[in-house]
Amino acid sequence: MHNIFLINIGHLDINNYFSGLKNFNSISMKLLVCISKVPDTTSKINFVDNNTKFDENGVQYIVNPYDEWYALVRALELVEAQGGSVTTITVGSAADDPTIRKALAIGANDAVRIDADPSDPYFVAKQIAEYAKNESFDIILTGKETINYNGAQIGGMIAEMLNTPFVSLATKLDVANDVATLERDVKGGVEVVEVNTPFVLSAAKGMAEQRIPNMRGIMAARTKPLNVISPVEQEPLSSVVKFELPDAKSGCKYLEPENMDELVELLHNEAKVI
Amino acid sequence: MSVVVFVEVKNKVSKAAMEAVYYGSKLGSVTVVTYGDSSDEILKELGNYGAENILTCRSLNESNDQALTNLIGAAVEKTNAEFVVLAQDQTGKGVGPRISAKLNAGHISGAIDLPDTSNGFVVKTNVYSGKAIAHVALHSAKKVISILPNSLAPQLNQKDANVEEFSPDLGSFGITVKELKSQGDGVPLPEAELVVSAGRGLKGPENWGIVEELADALGATTACSRPVADIGWRPHHEHVGQTGVAIRPNLYIAAGISGAIQHLAGVNGSKVIVVINTDPEAPFFKAADYGIVGDAFEVLPRLTEAVKKFSASQN
Ligand SMILES: Cc1cc2nc3c(=O)[nH]c(=O)nc-3n(C[C@H](O)[C@H](O)[C@H](O)COP(=O)(O)OP(=O)(O)OC[C@H]3O[C@@H](n4cnc5c(N)ncnc54)[C@H](O)[C@@H]3O)c2cc1C
Ligand SMILES: Nc1ncnc2c1ncn2[C@@H]1O[C@H](COP(=O)(O)O)[C@@H](O)[C@H]1O
């Protein structure tokens, strides 16, 4: 139902006339959420082809939890309260489409996929920045990091490329008019900050609660637009030469619960950590 | 080869700052860039780890990503540096990607070792939440390296560092800081060398005294499993694991934590792991160096006593 009213009239859309009754000053928002696919958190991590490629055998892919649970859900909550639209963007191949559909099932209005290999973070950021440049999004939301690459790189790079602020590790987000108030993790504490749109953020735990898509959402997702576009020219600035698995632990040494003096002695003389 | 190392110095030189300067000194001649009101005397300590020049912007007093990116960018321009080195901490997570985009430089996010230059420029970094290590090659002329805290042992490399005021144009700040809610003065988790952590096995928040007492005796920082933070027994910043903070301390003591794969993902980089659990089948024992099958309510206080006895004997 909601989506039928998503006709943009400049920066205001029809939705706003309804939500506007509740919240007189709110302006409908145009939000972009960066979504990537990652192996399920319980996946066995192995490599093939001389340790140069991730072994996808038996691996289930999910939407990166930070992107789904925090960035996407908070974006949807804001738009539900104030009107606007949520678009997702993914740099990847057709293999990403099931995770993109999941994001649509949770409630995003439409999706963009830039058809390219996402292995270099600079390349990925460049693609998203080039797309966003002409679309005047109010907020671009990324996850704190991808759980496979753990680079925490894309959001900051996009912000620099678009010359906007970047609020990293945000745990709370509210928007009134063009001003957002956020909380974010900084060294030694939590900072409350204000920033004008447009800006980029990376979402960490606390920003929202996970949503489970319902049947109606899953049905609706099938027909929502997923626009596949071609990448812009950009040389990758990095590449993975190979992977290795960390050394396995040599085994656990068991100690009697009565004998904590011995543990301290081992931590000091054998492990040399205290 | 010229290297710009970005550090934050507040009252004293942190281990993360020493690591970054030491790393930089292995790549070339180091110019440190920093900000805030630290005295020349404190800043000169960075010379112990190989800093030759220190540029400090005393007029800047807050950790603003855009301002810091411009500050580092100006230092790179001034010294014609090929490398930027910084710590992958909360500030680094904001600034590292920005500076790499600004310089069109490839970025190593979370380096765990010095580069291998035998064939190109290759640096190791943790991926798959610590379940694997990737060797990443950078192909760009300029390179940005963010170091995962506590990854290398900084060695003394004495230089007579020269301190210079540096106040380039920092551009617009974008973000206005309204308030800082401090977590206290303890060592922040990502930088902690010793960590005592507990999970649902502790039964309730009122029982955390025995965890804190052990942490105090060791001079360790406290952490917890995710459910414990979710139900509000402990603050969120203590939650370690795949969806919390990833840490790699020298010692990680886990009491009443089962060792789910998502928990291990955040702690398996620890050098030594001690597990205390009543269940001998708890999966955490597979990742442990030392295991105690026993009741945390008895073992933790006993361990605290043993640590105190040991500390007293050392003095
Ligand atoms: C996508 C995803 C991401 C996740 N991310 C994280 C994360 O980042 N961090 C995280 O921690 N979890 C995470 N989890 C949750 C994880 O799967 C586990 O549920 C969680 O780690 C379990 O916490 P726990 O060990 O404290 O509790 P439990 O699993 O309930 O374990 C309690 C342990 O205490 C022991 N015990 C009981 N009484 C005593 C006693 N008196 N003395 C000693 N031992 C005792 C028990 O034997 C048991 O092993 C995630 C899950 C998912 C699906
Ligand atoms: N291929 C991708 N396509 C779209 N967004 C991505 C992609 N990779 C990463 N991101 C976004 O960038 C965030 C940080 O990723 P990373 O820098 O890889 O840790 C993720 O949480 C996503 O929001």
PDB file of C-alpha atoms in Angstrom, chain A residues 45 246-247 249, chain B residues 126-132 240-242 245-249 252 260-273 284 287-289:
ATOM      1  CA  ILE A  45      36.232 -21.069   6.228  1.00  0.00           C
ATOM      2  CA  PRO A 246      45.793 -19.209  11.364  1.00  0.00           C
ATOM      3  CA  ASP A 247      47.868 -21.805  13.210  1.00  0.00           C
ATOM      4  CA  LYS A 249      45.932 -24.295  18.782  1.00  0.00           C
TER       5      LYS A 249
ATOM      6  CA  ASN B 126      42.739 -10.656   9.314  1.00  0.00           C
ATOM      7  CA  VAL B 127      39.623 -11.580   7.351  1.00  0.00           C
ATOM      8  CA  TYR B 128      36.553 -13.718   7.996  1.00  0.00           C
ATOM      9  CA  SER B 129      36.449 -12.360  11.544  1.00  0.00           C
ATOM     10  CA  GLY B 130      39.871 -13.714  12.412  1.00  0.00           C
ATOM     11  CA  LYS B 131      39.182 -17.152  10.938  1.00  0.00           C
ATOM     12  CA  ALA B 132      41.658 -16.482   8.115  1.00  0.00           C
ATOM     13  CA  VAL B 240      33.063  -8.914  22.078  1.00  0.00           C
ATOM     14  CA  GLY B 241      32.611 -11.166  19.072  1.00  0.00           C
ATOM     15  CA  GLN B 242      31.533 -11.093  15.485  1.00  0.00           C
ATOM     16  CA  VAL B 245      34.347  -5.584  19.357  1.00  0.00           C
ATOM     17  CA  ALA B 246      37.084  -7.776  17.892  1.00  0.00           C
ATOM     18  CA  ILE B 247      40.084  -7.978  20.186  1.00  0.00           C
ATOM     19  CA  ARG B 248      43.492  -9.611  20.220  1.00  0.00           C
ATOM     20  CA  PRO B 249      44.895  -9.240  23.709  1.00  0.00           C
ATOM     21  CA  TYR B 252      41.820 -13.589  27.309  1.00  0.00           C
ATOM     22  CA  ALA B 260      29.902 -20.064  20.158  1.00  0.00           C
ATOM     23  CA  ILE B 261      31.530 -19.554  16.776  1.00  0.00           C
ATOM     24  CA  GLN B 262      30.349 -15.920  16.662  1.00  0.00           C
ATOM     25  CA  HIS B 263      31.955 -15.255  20.031  1.00  0.00           C
ATOM     26  CA  LEU B 264      35.222 -16.912  19.002  1.00  0.00           C
ATOM     27  CA  ALA B 265      35.301 -14.773  15.865  1.00  0.00           C
ATOM     28  CA  GLY B 266      36.019 -11.735  18.006  1.00  0.00           C
ATOM     29  CA  VAL B 267      38.597 -13.247  20.335  1.00  0.00           C
ATOM     30  CA  ASN B 268      40.470 -15.972  18.468  1.00  0.00           C
ATOM     31  CA  GLY B 269      43.311 -13.567  17.730  1.00  0.00           C
ATOM     32  CA  SER B 270      44.170 -13.564  21.451  1.00  0.00           C
ATOM     33  CA  LYS B 271      47.653 -14.900  22.125  1.00  0.00           C
ATOM     34  CA  VAL B 272      46.617 -17.006  25.136  1.00  0.00           C
ATOM     35  CA  ILE B 273      43.083 -18.097  26.038  1.00  0.00           C
ATOM     36  CA  PHE B 284      35.380 -22.971  23.997  1.00  0.00           C
ATOM     37  CA  ALA B 287      40.068 -22.861  21.289  1.00  0.00           C
ATOM     38  CA  ALA B 288      41.699 -22.667  24.729  1.00  0.00           C
ATOM     39  CA  ASP B 289      45.344 -22.871  25.769  1.00  0.00           C
TER      40      ASP B 289
END
